[in-house]
JSON list of C-alpha atoms and ligand atoms in Angstrom, two decimals:
[
{"chain": "A", "resi": 1, "resn": "UNK", "atom": "CA", "xyz": [-93.42, -131.00, -84.43]},
{"chain": "A", "resi": 2, "resn": "UNK", "atom": "CA", "xyz": [-94.83, -131.71, -87.79]},
{"chain": "A", "resi": 3, "resn": "UNK", "atom": "CA", "xyz": [-95.04, -135.34, -88.83]},
{"chain": "A", "resi": 4, "resn": "UNK", "atom": "CA", "xyz": [-94.09, -134.83, -92.41]},
{"chain": "A", "resi": 5, "resn": "UNK", "atom": "CA", "xyz": [-91.27, -132.86, -91.38]},
{"chain": "A", "resi": 6, "resn": "UNK", "atom": "CA", "xyz": [-89.69, -135.48, -89.07]},
{"chain": "A", "resi": 7, "resn": "UNK", "atom": "CA", "xyz": [-87.56, -138.46, -89.84]},
{"chain": "A", "resi": 8, "resn": "UNK", "atom": "CA", "xyz": [-88.59, -141.95, -88.77]},
{"chain": "A", "resi": 9, "resn": "UNK", "atom": "CA", "xyz": [-85.63, -141.97, -85.98]},
{"chain": "A", "resi": 10, "resn": "UNK", "atom": "CA", "xyz": [-87.31, -139.08, -84.34]},
{"chain": "A", "resi": 11, "resn": "UNK", "atom": "CA", "xyz": [-90.66, -140.57, -84.63]},
{"chain": "A", "resi": 12, "resn": "UNK", "atom": "CA", "xyz": [-89.43, -143.55, -82.91]},
{"chain": "A", "resi": 13, "resn": "UNK", "atom": "CA", "xyz": [-87.91, -141.39, -80.30]},
{"chain": "A", "resi": 14, "resn": "UNK", "atom": "CA", "xyz": [-91.09, -139.11, -79.69]},
{"chain": "A", "resi": 15, "resn": "UNK", "atom": "CA", "xyz": [-93.12, -143.12, -79.37]},
{"chain": "A", "resi": 16, "resn": "UNK", "atom": "CA", "xyz": [-90.62, -143.81, -76.13]},
{"chain": "A", "resi": 17, "resn": "UNK", "atom": "CA", "xyz": [-92.26, -140.66, -74.32]},
{"chain": "A", "resi": 18, "resn": "UNK", "atom": "CA", "xyz": [-95.52, -140.29, -76.02]},
{"chain": "A", "resi": 19, "resn": "UNK", "atom": "CA", "xyz": [-98.30, -141.90, -78.18]},
{"chain": "A", "resi": 20, "resn": "UNK", "atom": "CA", "xyz": [-100.47, -139.15, -79.54]},
{"chain": "A", "resi": 21, "resn": "UNK", "atom": "CA", "xyz": [-100.86, -137.70, -82.34]},
{"chain": "A", "resi": 22, "resn": "UNK", "atom": "CA", "xyz": [-103.13, -134.41, -83.52]},
{"chain": "A", "resi": 23, "resn": "UNK", "atom": "CA", "xyz": [-104.51, -134.93, -87.02]},
{"chain": "A", "resi": 24, "resn": "UNK", "atom": "CA", "xyz": [-106.27, -131.89, -88.30]},
{"chain": "A", "resi": 25, "resn": "UNK", "atom": "CA", "xyz": [-109.35, -132.43, -90.81]},
{"chain": "A", "resi": 26, "resn": "UNK", "atom": "CA", "xyz": [-110.82, -129.83, -92.90]},
{"chain": "A", "resi": 27, "resn": "UNK", "atom": "CA", "xyz": [-112.54, -129.87, -96.64]},
{"chain": "A", "resi": 28, "resn": "UNK", "atom": "CA", "xyz": [-111.71, -128.82, -100.09]},
{"chain": "A", "resi": 29, "resn": "UNK", "atom": "CA", "xyz": [-114.91, -126.61, -100.97]},
{"chain": "A", "resi": 30, "resn": "UNK", "atom": "CA", "xyz": [-115.82, -123.18, -101.91]},
{"chain": "A", "resi": 31, "resn": "UNK", "atom": "CA", "xyz": [-116.01, -120.84, -98.93]},
{"chain": "A", "resi": 32, "resn": "UNK", "atom": "CA", "xyz": [-117.99, -117.72, -100.49]},
{"chain": "A", "resi": 33, "resn": "UNK", "atom": "CA", "xyz": [-116.53, -114.81, -102.46]},
{"chain": "A", "resi": 34, "resn": "UNK", "atom": "CA", "xyz": [-113.54, -114.10, -100.23]},
{"chain": "A", "resi": 35, "resn": "UNK", "atom": "CA", "xyz": [-112.85, -117.17, -98.58]},
{"chain": "A", "resi": 36, "resn": "UNK", "atom": "CA", "xyz": [-109.95, -119.79, -99.64]},
{"chain": "A", "resi": 37, "resn": "UNK", "atom": "CA", "xyz": [-111.06, -123.26, -100.89]},
{"chain": "A", "resi": 38, "resn": "UNK", "atom": "CA", "xyz": [-108.91, -125.05, -98.61]},
{"chain": "A", "resi": 39, "resn": "UNK", "atom": "CA", "xyz": [-110.44, -122.61, -95.34]},
{"chain": "A", "resi": 40, "resn": "UNK", "atom": "CA", "xyz": [-111.48, -125.56, -93.16]},
{"chain": "A", "resi": 41, "resn": "UNK", "atom": "CA", "xyz": [-108.33, -127.44, -93.61]},
{"chain": "A", "resi": 42, "resn": "UNK", "atom": "CA", "xyz": [-106.05, -124.69, -93.17]},
{"chain": "A", "resi": 43, "resn": "UNK", "atom": "CA", "xyz": [-107.56, -123.14, -90.18]},
{"chain": "A", "resi": 44, "resn": "UNK", "atom": "CA", "xyz": [-107.72, -126.54, -88.43]},
{"chain": "A", "resi": 45, "resn": "UNK", "atom": "CA", "xyz": [-103.92, -127.11, -89.68]},
{"chain": "A", "resi": 46, "resn": "UNK", "atom": "CA", "xyz": [-102.98, -123.55, -88.17]},
{"chain": "A", "resi": 47, "resn": "UNK", "atom": "CA", "xyz": [-104.69, -124.23, -84.83]},
{"chain": "A", "resi": 48, "resn": "UNK", "atom": "CA", "xyz": [-103.18, -127.84, -84.75]},
{"chain": "A", "resi": 49, "resn": "UNK", "atom": "CA", "xyz": [-99.99, -126.95, -85.43]},
{"chain": "A", "resi": 50, "resn": "UNK", "atom": "CA", "xyz": [-99.87, -124.03, -82.82]},
{"chain": "A", "resi": 51, "resn": "UNK", "atom": "CA", "xyz": [-101.47, -126.32, -80.11]},
{"chain": "A", "resi": 52, "resn": "UNK", "atom": "CA", "xyz": [-98.90, -129.08, -81.13]},
{"chain": "A", "resi": 53, "resn": "UNK", "atom": "CA", "xyz": [-95.88, -126.77, -79.99]},
{"chain": "A", "resi": 54, "resn": "UNK", "atom": "CA", "xyz": [-97.69, -125.76, -76.58]},
{"chain": "A", "resi": 55, "resn": "UNK", "atom": "CA", "xyz": [-98.66, -129.44, -75.73]},
{"chain": "A", "resi": 56, "resn": "UNK", "atom": "CA", "xyz": [-95.17, -130.51, -77.16]},
{"chain": "A", "resi": 57, "resn": "UNK", "atom": "CA", "xyz": [-96.84, -133.40, -79.34]},
{"chain": "A", "resi": 58, "resn": "UNK", "atom": "CA", "xyz": [-96.75, -134.74, -83.30]},
{"chain": "A", "resi": 59, "resn": "UNK", "atom": "CA", "xyz": [-99.10, -133.17, -85.60]},
{"chain": "A", "resi": 60, "resn": "UNK", "atom": "CA", "xyz": [-99.94, -135.08, -88.92]},
{"chain": "A", "resi": 61, "resn": "UNK", "atom": "CA", "xyz": [-100.75, -132.86, -92.36]},
{"chain": "A", "resi": 62, "resn": "UNK", "atom": "CA", "xyz": [-104.09, -131.77, -92.44]},
{"chain": "A", "resi": 63, "resn": "UNK", "atom": "CA", "xyz": [-106.66, -133.82, -94.57]},
{"chain": "A", "resi": 64, "resn": "UNK", "atom": "CA", "xyz": [-107.98, -131.62, -97.28]},
{"chain": "A", "resi": 65, "resn": "UNK", "atom": "CA", "xyz": [-110.25, -134.31, -99.11]},
{"chain": "A", "resi": 66, "resn": "UNK", "atom": "CA", "xyz": [-113.41, -134.90, -97.19]},
{"chain": "A", "resi": 67, "resn": "UNK", "atom": "CA", "xyz": [-117.15, -134.97, -97.96]},
{"chain": "A", "resi": 68, "resn": "UNK", "atom": "CA", "xyz": [-118.75, -131.73, -99.10]},
{"chain": "A", "resi": 69, "resn": "UNK", "atom": "CA", "xyz": [-121.09, -132.83, -102.19]},
{"chain": "A", "resi": 70, "resn": "UNK", "atom": "CA", "xyz": [-123.31, -130.09, -101.29]},
{"chain": "A", "resi": 71, "resn": "UNK", "atom": "CA", "xyz": [-120.61, -127.78, -102.76]},
{"chain": "A", "resi": 72, "resn": "UNK", "atom": "CA", "xyz": [-119.92, -129.60, -106.04]},
{"chain": "A", "resi": 73, "resn": "UNK", "atom": "CA", "xyz": [-121.83, -127.30, -108.24]},
{"chain": "A", "resi": 74, "resn": "UNK", "atom": "CA", "xyz": [-118.98, -124.41, -107.35]},
{"chain": "A", "resi": 75, "resn": "UNK", "atom": "CA", "xyz": [-115.71, -124.84, -109.47]},
{"chain": "A", "resi": 76, "resn": "UNK", "atom": "CA", "xyz": [-112.63, -125.98, -107.19]},
{"chain": "A", "resi": 77, "resn": "UNK", "atom": "CA", "xyz": [-114.73, -128.12, -104.58]},
{"chain": "A", "resi": 78, "resn": "UNK", "atom": "CA", "xyz": [-113.60, -131.77, -104.28]},
{"chain": "A", "resi": 79, "resn": "UNK", "atom": "CA", "xyz": [-115.63, -133.91, -102.39]},
{"chain": "A", "resi": 80, "resn": "UNK", "atom": "CA", "xyz": [-115.17, -137.60, -101.44]},
{"chain": "A", "resi": 81, "resn": "UNK", "atom": "CA", "xyz": [-117.92, -140.02, -100.36]},
{"chain": "A", "resi": 82, "resn": "UNK", "atom": "CA", "xyz": [-118.43, -140.67, -96.70]},
{"chain": "A", "resi": 83, "resn": "UNK", "atom": "CA", "xyz": [-117.24, -144.24, -96.88]},
{"chain": "A", "resi": 84, "resn": "UNK", "atom": "CA", "xyz": [-114.06, -143.22, -98.95]},
{"chain": "A", "resi": 85, "resn": "UNK", "atom": "CA", "xyz": [-113.39, -140.62, -95.98]},
{"chain": "A", "resi": 86, "resn": "UNK", "atom": "CA", "xyz": [-113.67, -143.48, -93.31]},
{"chain": "A", "resi": 87, "resn": "UNK", "atom": "CA", "xyz": [-111.83, -145.95, -95.19]},
{"chain": "A", "resi": 88, "resn": "UNK", "atom": "CA", "xyz": [-109.03, -143.40, -95.51]},
{"chain": "A", "resi": 89, "resn": "UNK", "atom": "CA", "xyz": [-109.17, -143.17, -91.67]},
{"chain": "A", "resi": 90, "resn": "UNK", "atom": "CA", "xyz": [-109.13, -146.75, -90.99]},
{"chain": "A", "resi": 91, "resn": "UNK", "atom": "CA", "xyz": [-106.22, -147.39, -93.02]},
{"chain": "A", "resi": 92, "resn": "UNK", "atom": "CA", "xyz": [-104.18, -144.32, -91.46]},
{"chain": "A", "resi": 93, "resn": "UNK", "atom": "CA", "xyz": [-105.02, -145.59, -87.96]},
{"chain": "A", "resi": 94, "resn": "UNK", "atom": "CA", "xyz": [-104.42, -149.11, -88.51]},
{"chain": "A", "resi": 95, "resn": "UNK", "atom": "CA", "xyz": [-100.99, -148.24, -89.66]},
{"chain": "A", "resi": 96, "resn": "UNK", "atom": "CA", "xyz": [-100.01, -145.87, -87.06]},
{"chain": "A", "resi": 97, "resn": "UNK", "atom": "CA", "xyz": [-101.35, -148.15, -84.31]},
{"chain": "A", "resi": 98, "resn": "UNK", "atom": "CA", "xyz": [-99.11, -150.84, -85.36]},
{"chain": "A", "resi": 99, "resn": "UNK", "atom": "CA", "xyz": [-96.25, -148.31, -85.11]},
{"chain": "A", "resi": 100, "resn": "UNK", "atom": "CA", "xyz": [-97.13, -147.49, -81.33]},
{"chain": "A", "resi": 101, "resn": "UNK", "atom": "CA", "xyz": [-99.55, -144.34, -81.48]},
{"chain": "A", "resi": 102, "resn": "UNK", "atom": "CA", "xyz": [-102.72, -144.96, -79.50]},
{"chain": "A", "resi": 103, "resn": "UNK", "atom": "CA", "xyz": [-104.36, -141.31, -78.93]},
{"chain": "A", "resi": 104, "resn": "UNK", "atom": "CA", "xyz": [-105.66, -139.60, -81.81]},
{"chain": "A", "resi": 105, "resn": "UNK", "atom": "CA", "xyz": [-107.02, -136.21, -81.60]},
{"chain": "A", "resi": 106, "resn": "UNK", "atom": "CA", "xyz": [-109.01, -134.90, -84.58]},
{"chain": "A", "resi": 107, "resn": "UNK", "atom": "CA", "xyz": [-109.09, -131.18, -84.83]},
{"chain": "A", "resi": 108, "resn": "UNK", "atom": "CA", "xyz": [-111.92, -130.79, -87.08]},
{"chain": "A", "resi": 109, "resn": "UNK", "atom": "CA", "xyz": [-113.11, -127.66, -89.22]},
{"chain": "A", "resi": 110, "resn": "UNK", "atom": "CA", "xyz": [-115.93, -128.88, -91.45]},
{"chain": "A", "resi": 111, "resn": "UNK", "atom": "CA", "xyz": [-119.41, -129.79, -90.00]},
{"chain": "A", "resi": 112, "resn": "UNK", "atom": "CA", "xyz": [-119.70, -132.56, -92.47]},
{"chain": "A", "resi": 113, "resn": "UNK", "atom": "CA", "xyz": [-116.99, -134.58, -91.02]},
{"chain": "A", "resi": 114, "resn": "UNK", "atom": "CA", "xyz": [-118.37, -134.98, -87.89]},
{"chain": "A", "resi": 115, "resn": "UNK", "atom": "CA", "xyz": [-120.94, -137.92, -88.63]},
{"chain": "A", "resi": 116, "resn": "UNK", "atom": "CA", "xyz": [-117.85, -140.19, -90.40]},
{"chain": "A", "resi": 117, "resn": "UNK", "atom": "CA", "xyz": [-115.51, -139.19, -87.58]},
{"chain": "A", "resi": 118, "resn": "UNK", "atom": "CA", "xyz": [-117.99, -140.32, -85.04]},
{"chain": "A", "resi": 119, "resn": "UNK", "atom": "CA", "xyz": [-118.38, -143.73, -86.88]},
{"chain": "A", "resi": 120, "resn": "UNK", "atom": "CA", "xyz": [-114.81, -144.17, -86.96]},
{"chain": "A", "resi": 121, "resn": "UNK", "atom": "CA", "xyz": [-114.50, -143.45, -83.42]},
{"chain": "A", "resi": 122, "resn": "UNK", "atom": "CA", "xyz": [-117.11, -145.89, -82.47]},
{"chain": "A", "resi": 123, "resn": "UNK", "atom": "CA", "xyz": [-115.45, -148.58, -84.65]},
{"chain": "A", "resi": 124, "resn": "UNK", "atom": "CA", "xyz": [-111.99, -148.29, -83.16]},
{"chain": "A", "resi": 125, "resn": "UNK", "atom": "CA", "xyz": [-113.34, -148.15, -79.61]},
{"chain": "A", "resi": 126, "resn": "UNK", "atom": "CA", "xyz": [-114.92, -151.55, -80.41]},
{"chain": "A", "resi": 127, "resn": "UNK", "atom": "CA", "xyz": [-112.00, -153.15, -81.86]},
{"chain": "A", "resi": 128, "resn": "UNK", "atom": "CA", "xyz": [-109.01, -151.65, -80.63]},
{"chain": "A", "resi": 129, "resn": "UNK", "atom": "CA", "xyz": [-107.43, -149.92, -77.34]},
{"chain": "A", "resi": 130, "resn": "UNK", "atom": "CA", "xyz": [-106.94, -146.65, -79.08]},
{"chain": "A", "resi": 131, "resn": "UNK", "atom": "CA", "xyz": [-108.26, -143.76, -77.96]},
{"chain": "A", "resi": 132, "resn": "UNK", "atom": "CA", "xyz": [-109.85, -141.04, -80.08]},
{"chain": "A", "resi": 133, "resn": "UNK", "atom": "CA", "xyz": [-110.98, -137.69, -79.29]},
{"chain": "A", "resi": 134, "resn": "UNK", "atom": "CA", "xyz": [-112.91, -135.22, -81.90]},
{"chain": "A", "resi": 135, "resn": "UNK", "atom": "CA", "xyz": [-113.07, -131.42, -81.26]},
{"chain": "A", "resi": 136, "resn": "UNK", "atom": "CA", "xyz": [-113.90, -128.80, -83.81]},
{"chain": "A", "resi": 137, "resn": "UNK", "atom": "CA", "xyz": [-112.13, -125.71, -83.24]},
{"chain": "A", "resi": 138, "resn": "UNK", "atom": "CA", "xyz": [-115.28, -123.45, -82.64]},
{"chain": "A", "resi": 139, "resn": "UNK", "atom": "CA", "xyz": [-116.07, -125.89, -79.76]},
{"chain": "A", "resi": 140, "resn": "UNK", "atom": "CA", "xyz": [-114.41, -124.28, -76.97]},
{"chain": "A", "resi": 141, "resn": "UNK", "atom": "CA", "xyz": [-115.76, -121.21, -74.86]},
{"chain": "A", "resi": 142, "resn": "UNK", "atom": "CA", "xyz": [-113.05, -118.80, -75.09]},
{"chain": "A", "resi": 143, "resn": "UNK", "atom": "CA", "xyz": [-113.43, -119.29, -79.09]},
{"chain": "A", "resi": 144, "resn": "UNK", "atom": "CA", "xyz": [-117.14, -118.58, -79.16]},
{"chain": "A", "resi": 145, "resn": "UNK", "atom": "CA", "xyz": [-117.01, -115.78, -76.79]},
{"chain": "A", "resi": 146, "resn": "UNK", "atom": "CA", "xyz": [-114.73, -114.13, -79.32]},
{"chain": "A", "resi": 147, "resn": "UNK", "atom": "CA", "xyz": [-116.96, -115.03, -82.39]},
{"chain": "A", "resi": 148, "resn": "UNK", "atom": "CA", "xyz": [-119.78, -113.50, -80.67]},
{"chain": "A", "resi": 149, "resn": "UNK", "atom": "CA", "xyz": [-118.00, -110.59, -79.71]},
{"chain": "A", "resi": 150, "resn": "UNK", "atom": "CA", "xyz": [-116.66, -109.78, -83.23]},
{"chain": "A", "resi": 151, "resn": "UNK", "atom": "CA", "xyz": [-119.73, -110.96, -85.63]},
{"chain": "A", "resi": 152, "resn": "UNK", "atom": "CA", "xyz": [-122.58, -111.73, -83.61]},
{"chain": "A", "resi": 153, "resn": "UNK", "atom": "CA", "xyz": [-125.45, -113.27, -86.10]},
{"chain": "A", "resi": 154, "resn": "UNK", "atom": "CA", "xyz": [-123.23, -112.10, -88.77]},
{"chain": "A", "resi": 155, "resn": "UNK", "atom": "CA", "xyz": [-121.22, -115.42, -88.04]},
{"chain": "A", "resi": 156, "resn": "UNK", "atom": "CA", "xyz": [-123.66, -117.87, -89.78]},
{"chain": "A", "resi": 157, "resn": "UNK", "atom": "CA", "xyz": [-122.90, -121.14, -90.87]},
{"chain": "A", "resi": 158, "resn": "UNK", "atom": "CA", "xyz": [-120.63, -120.97, -93.88]},
{"chain": "A", "resi": 159, "resn": "UNK", "atom": "CA", "xyz": [-117.79, -118.95, -95.13]},
{"chain": "A", "resi": 160, "resn": "UNK", "atom": "CA", "xyz": [-117.93, -117.59, -91.56]},
{"chain": "A", "resi": 161, "resn": "UNK", "atom": "CA", "xyz": [-116.04, -114.36, -90.67]},
{"chain": "A", "resi": 162, "resn": "UNK", "atom": "CA", "xyz": [-114.19, -116.06, -88.02]},
{"chain": "A", "resi": 163, "resn": "UNK", "atom": "CA", "xyz": [-112.82, -118.88, -90.47]},
{"chain": "A", "resi": 164, "resn": "UNK", "atom": "CA", "xyz": [-112.09, -116.15, -93.02]},
{"chain": "A", "resi": 165, "resn": "UNK", "atom": "CA", "xyz": [-110.40, -114.12, -90.26]},
{"chain": "A", "resi": 166, "resn": "UNK", "atom": "CA", "xyz": [-108.11, -117.19, -89.60]},
{"chain": "A", "resi": 167, "resn": "UNK", "atom": "CA", "xyz": [-106.82, -117.46, -93.24]},
{"chain": "A", "resi": 168, "resn": "UNK", "atom": "CA", "xyz": [-106.46, -113.88, -93.64]},
{"chain": "A", "resi": 169, "resn": "UNK", "atom": "CA", "xyz": [-103.85, -113.96, -90.75]},
{"chain": "A", "resi": 170, "resn": "UNK", "atom": "CA", "xyz": [-102.01, -117.11, -91.86]},
{"chain": "A", "resi": 171, "resn": "UNK", "atom": "CA", "xyz": [-102.42, -117.06, -95.94]},
{"chain": "A", "resi": 172, "resn": "UNK", "atom": "CA", "xyz": [-104.13, -113.92, -97.60]},
{"chain": "A", "resi": 173, "resn": "UNK", "atom": "CA", "xyz": [-106.66, -111.42, -97.86]},
{"chain": "A", "resi": 174, "resn": "UNK", "atom": "CA", "xyz": [-109.01, -111.31, -100.92]},
{"chain": "A", "resi": 175, "resn": "UNK", "atom": "CA", "xyz": [-111.65, -108.71, -101.89]},
{"chain": "A", "resi": 176, "resn": "UNK", "atom": "CA", "xyz": [-114.84, -109.16, -103.88]},
{"chain": "A", "resi": 177, "resn": "UNK", "atom": "CA", "xyz": [-117.70, -106.70, -104.53]},
{"chain": "A", "resi": 178, "resn": "UNK", "atom": "CA", "xyz": [-119.70, -109.76, -104.37]},
{"chain": "A", "resi": 179, "resn": "UNK", "atom": "CA", "xyz": [-118.90, -110.04, -100.34]},
{"chain": "A", "resi": 180, "resn": "UNK", "atom": "CA", "xyz": [-119.81, -106.31, -99.48]},
{"chain": "A", "resi": 181, "resn": "UNK", "atom": "CA", "xyz": [-123.45, -106.96, -99.29]},
{"chain": "A", "resi": 182, "resn": "UNK", "atom": "CA", "xyz": [-124.53, -109.02, -96.27]},
{"chain": "A", "resi": 183, "resn": "UNK", "atom": "CA", "xyz": [-126.18, -112.35, -97.04]},
{"chain": "A", "resi": 184, "resn": "UNK", "atom": "CA", "xyz": [-129.31, -113.63, -96.46]},
{"chain": "A", "resi": 185, "resn": "UNK", "atom": "CA", "xyz": [-130.20, -113.97, -92.57]},
{"chain": "A", "resi": 186, "resn": "UNK", "atom": "CA", "xyz": [-130.85, -117.66, -91.85]},
{"chain": "A", "resi": 187, "resn": "UNK", "atom": "CA", "xyz": [-133.91, -118.52, -89.84]},
{"chain": "A", "resi": 188, "resn": "UNK", "atom": "CA", "xyz": [-133.37, -120.39, -86.57]},
{"chain": "A", "resi": 189, "resn": "UNK", "atom": "CA", "xyz": [-135.31, -123.32, -88.13]},
{"chain": "A", "resi": 190, "resn": "UNK", "atom": "CA", "xyz": [-132.89, -123.29, -91.09]},
{"chain": "A", "resi": 191, "resn": "UNK", "atom": "CA", "xyz": [-129.91, -123.51, -88.76]},
{"chain": "A", "resi": 192, "resn": "UNK", "atom": "CA", "xyz": [-131.50, -125.95, -86.64]},
{"chain": "A", "resi": 193, "resn": "UNK", "atom": "CA", "xyz": [-132.24, -128.39, -89.97]},
{"chain": "A", "resi": 194, "resn": "UNK", "atom": "CA", "xyz": [-128.97, -127.80, -91.23]},
{"chain": "A", "resi": 195, "resn": "UNK", "atom": "CA", "xyz": [-126.67, -128.51, -88.63]},
{"chain": "A", "resi": 196, "resn": "UNK", "atom": "CA", "xyz": [-123.65, -130.48, -89.11]},
{"chain": "A", "resi": 197, "resn": "UNK", "atom": "CA", "xyz": [-123.72, -129.09, -93.08]},
{"chain": "A", "resi": 198, "resn": "UNK", "atom": "CA", "xyz": [-127.01, -131.22, -93.95]},
{"chain": "A", "resi": 199, "resn": "UNK", "atom": "CA", "xyz": [-127.43, -129.25, -97.26]},
{"chain": "A", "resi": 200, "resn": "UNK", "atom": "CA", "xyz": [-129.56, -130.33, -100.47]},
{"chain": "A", "resi": 201, "resn": "UNK", "atom": "CA", "xyz": [-127.92, -131.31, -103.86]},
{"chain": "A", "resi": 202, "resn": "UNK", "atom": "CA", "xyz": [-125.39, -129.10, -105.50]},
{"chain": "A", "resi": 203, "resn": "UNK", "atom": "CA", "xyz": [-127.51, -127.34, -108.18]},
{"chain": "A", "resi": 204, "resn": "UNK", "atom": "CA", "xyz": [-129.95, -126.61, -105.50]},
{"chain": "A", "resi": 205, "resn": "UNK", "atom": "CA", "xyz": [-127.69, -125.47, -102.73]},
{"chain": "A", "resi": 206, "resn": "UNK", "atom": "CA", "xyz": [-125.80, -123.13, -105.09]},
{"chain": "A", "resi": 207, "resn": "UNK", "atom": "CA", "xyz": [-129.19, -121.73, -106.50]},
{"chain": "A", "resi": 208, "resn": "UNK", "atom": "CA", "xyz": [-130.38, -121.17, -102.70]},
{"chain": "A", "resi": 209, "resn": "UNK", "atom": "CA", "xyz": [-126.78, -119.48, -101.84]},
{"chain": "A", "resi": 210, "resn": "UNK", "atom": "CA", "xyz": [-125.46, -118.09, -105.38]},
{"chain": "A", "resi": 211, "resn": "UNK", "atom": "CA", "xyz": [-122.38, -116.55, -103.79]},
{"chain": "A", "resi": 212, "resn": "UNK", "atom": "CA", "xyz": [-121.78, -119.59, -101.49]},
{"chain": "A", "resi": 213, "resn": "UNK", "atom": "CA", "xyz": [-122.03, -117.72, -98.12]},
{"chain": "A", "resi": 214, "resn": "UNK", "atom": "CA", "xyz": [-124.78, -119.42, -95.91]},
{"chain": "A", "resi": 215, "resn": "UNK", "atom": "CA", "xyz": [-125.89, -116.58, -93.73]},
{"chain": "A", "resi": 216, "resn": "UNK", "atom": "CA", "xyz": [-122.19, -115.55, -93.01]},
{"chain": "A", "resi": 217, "resn": "UNK", "atom": "CA", "xyz": [-121.13, -112.20, -93.54]},
{"chain": "A", "resi": 218, "resn": "UNK", "atom": "CA", "xyz": [-117.45, -113.22, -94.56]},
{"chain": "A", "resi": 219, "resn": "UNK", "atom": "CA", "xyz": [-116.33, -109.15, -95.31]},
{"chain": "A", "resi": 220, "resn": "UNK", "atom": "CA", "xyz": [-116.50, -108.55, -91.59]},
{"chain": "A", "resi": 221, "resn": "UNK", "atom": "CA", "xyz": [-113.47, -110.71, -91.25]},
{"chain": "A", "resi": 222, "resn": "UNK", "atom": "CA", "xyz": [-110.02, -108.85, -90.14]},
{"chain": "A", "resi": 223, "resn": "UNK", "atom": "CA", "xyz": [-106.72, -110.51, -90.20]},
{"chain": "A", "resi": 224, "resn": "UNK", "atom": "CA", "xyz": [-106.29, -109.06, -86.65]},
{"chain": "A", "resi": 225, "resn": "UNK", "atom": "CA", "xyz": [-109.28, -111.10, -85.28]},
{"chain": "A", "resi": 226, "resn": "UNK", "atom": "CA", "xyz": [-108.08, -114.06, -87.00]},
{"chain": "A", "resi": 227, "resn": "UNK", "atom": "CA", "xyz": [-104.94, -113.99, -85.41]},
{"chain": "A", "resi": 228, "resn": "UNK", "atom": "CA", "xyz": [-106.73, -113.59, -81.79]},
{"chain": "A", "resi": 229, "resn": "UNK", "atom": "CA", "xyz": [-108.97, -116.30, -82.72]},
{"chain": "A", "resi": 230, "resn": "UNK", "atom": "CA", "xyz": [-106.17, -118.60, -83.78]},
{"chain": "A", "resi": 231, "resn": "UNK", "atom": "CA", "xyz": [-104.25, -118.14, -80.57]},
{"chain": "A", "resi": 232, "resn": "UNK", "atom": "CA", "xyz": [-107.18, -118.70, -78.51]},
{"chain": "A", "resi": 233, "resn": "UNK", "atom": "CA", "xyz": [-108.37, -121.85, -80.11]},
{"chain": "A", "resi": 234, "resn": "UNK", "atom": "CA", "xyz": [-104.77, -123.05, -80.36]},
{"chain": "A", "resi": 235, "resn": "UNK", "atom": "CA", "xyz": [-104.51, -122.54, -76.40]},
{"chain": "A", "resi": 236, "resn": "UNK", "atom": "CA", "xyz": [-107.83, -124.34, -75.80]},
{"chain": "A", "resi": 237, "resn": "UNK", "atom": "CA", "xyz": [-106.85, -127.19, -77.85]},
{"chain": "A", "resi": 238, "resn": "UNK", "atom": "CA", "xyz": [-103.55, -127.49, -76.27]},
{"chain": "A", "resi": 239, "resn": "UNK", "atom": "CA", "xyz": [-105.18, -127.63, -72.76]},
{"chain": "A", "resi": 240, "resn": "UNK", "atom": "CA", "xyz": [-107.85, -130.10, -73.92]},
{"chain": "A", "resi": 241, "resn": "UNK", "atom": "CA", "xyz": [-104.99, -132.62, -75.32]},
{"chain": "A", "resi": 242, "resn": "UNK", "atom": "CA", "xyz": [-102.83, -132.38, -72.34]},
{"chain": "A", "resi": 243, "resn": "UNK", "atom": "CA", "xyz": [-105.75, -133.01, -69.89]},
{"chain": "A", "resi": 244, "resn": "UNK", "atom": "CA", "xyz": [-107.20, -136.04, -72.19]},
{"chain": "A", "resi": 245, "resn": "UNK", "atom": "CA", "xyz": [-103.38, -137.46, -72.52]},
{"chain": "A", "resi": 246, "resn": "UNK", "atom": "CA", "xyz": [-102.63, -137.24, -69.23]},
{"chain": "A", "resi": 247, "resn": "UNK", "atom": "CA", "xyz": [-106.01, -138.63, -68.18]},
{"chain": "A", "resi": 248, "resn": "UNK", "atom": "CA", "xyz": [-106.95, -135.79, -65.95]},
{"chain": "A", "resi": 249, "resn": "UNK", "atom": "CA", "xyz": [-110.27, -135.58, -67.84]},
{"chain": "B", "resi": 1, "resn": "NI", "atom": "NI1", "xyz": [-115.57, -123.85, -93.52]}
]
C-alpha cells in the first residue's frame, strides 16, 4: 500500500493493526551514459513497493534529493547538504511518530546516504521509542550472488550494471556509444578508500571519471537481469522487514 495513494482514513485503519513504514531513499545524480539520473531512488522505490506488497505494509514515496556533491559537475545532478537531509528526515519522523508510526525501515539505494541515516538512527534511539532499520538493497546474500554471477568485477562502484538493469526493467533502456567501452578498472585500494561514496570535489571527480561510470560496466545490464534482481531484493527485504517488525530478529 502506497502512502501517497492512501487516504487518511486508510492510514488510521492501518495504524490499528501495524505501526511500520518502509521509506525508500535514493539520489538524484548522474549514473553514467546509459543510467537514469534517478537510478538510486527508482531502484529503492521499485524494490520497496514490491516488498511492501509481500509484507502487507505501507511504503512512503522515495526521497530523491540527498547528498551527492561529488557529481555536481554533471548536469542534472541535485545534491543537498548532509545536514539538510538529516533535517528533512528528522521532521518526517517527528510528525509520523506523533501519528502512531514507530518502526521505520529505510531501504537505501545510495552509498552517501548511509552516514547521515546512521546519525538519525542514533539520534532517535536516544530520544524516542521508535525503531529504525537501515538496509541497502545490495546488502542481501541472494542479491549479491546474482550481482556477481551476472557481472563479476564489472559491477564496480557507480552506474553499476545491476542498478541500471533494474531501471531497464522498470522504466527504460538507453543506449550510448560512450558506454560500449569498459571503464577503467578500479584497484582494491580505490574501492576501500571510496566506500560510502567518499569521492573528491566535483571537477576532480568528473576529470577522473569523465563519462560518470566509476569502475562499472553499465552496458552489461539487461532488463531481464533487472527483473530477477528486483524480485530477489524485494523478497529479501520483505522477509527482513517481517522478521524485524514481529521481533523474530
Ligand atoms: Ni546508484
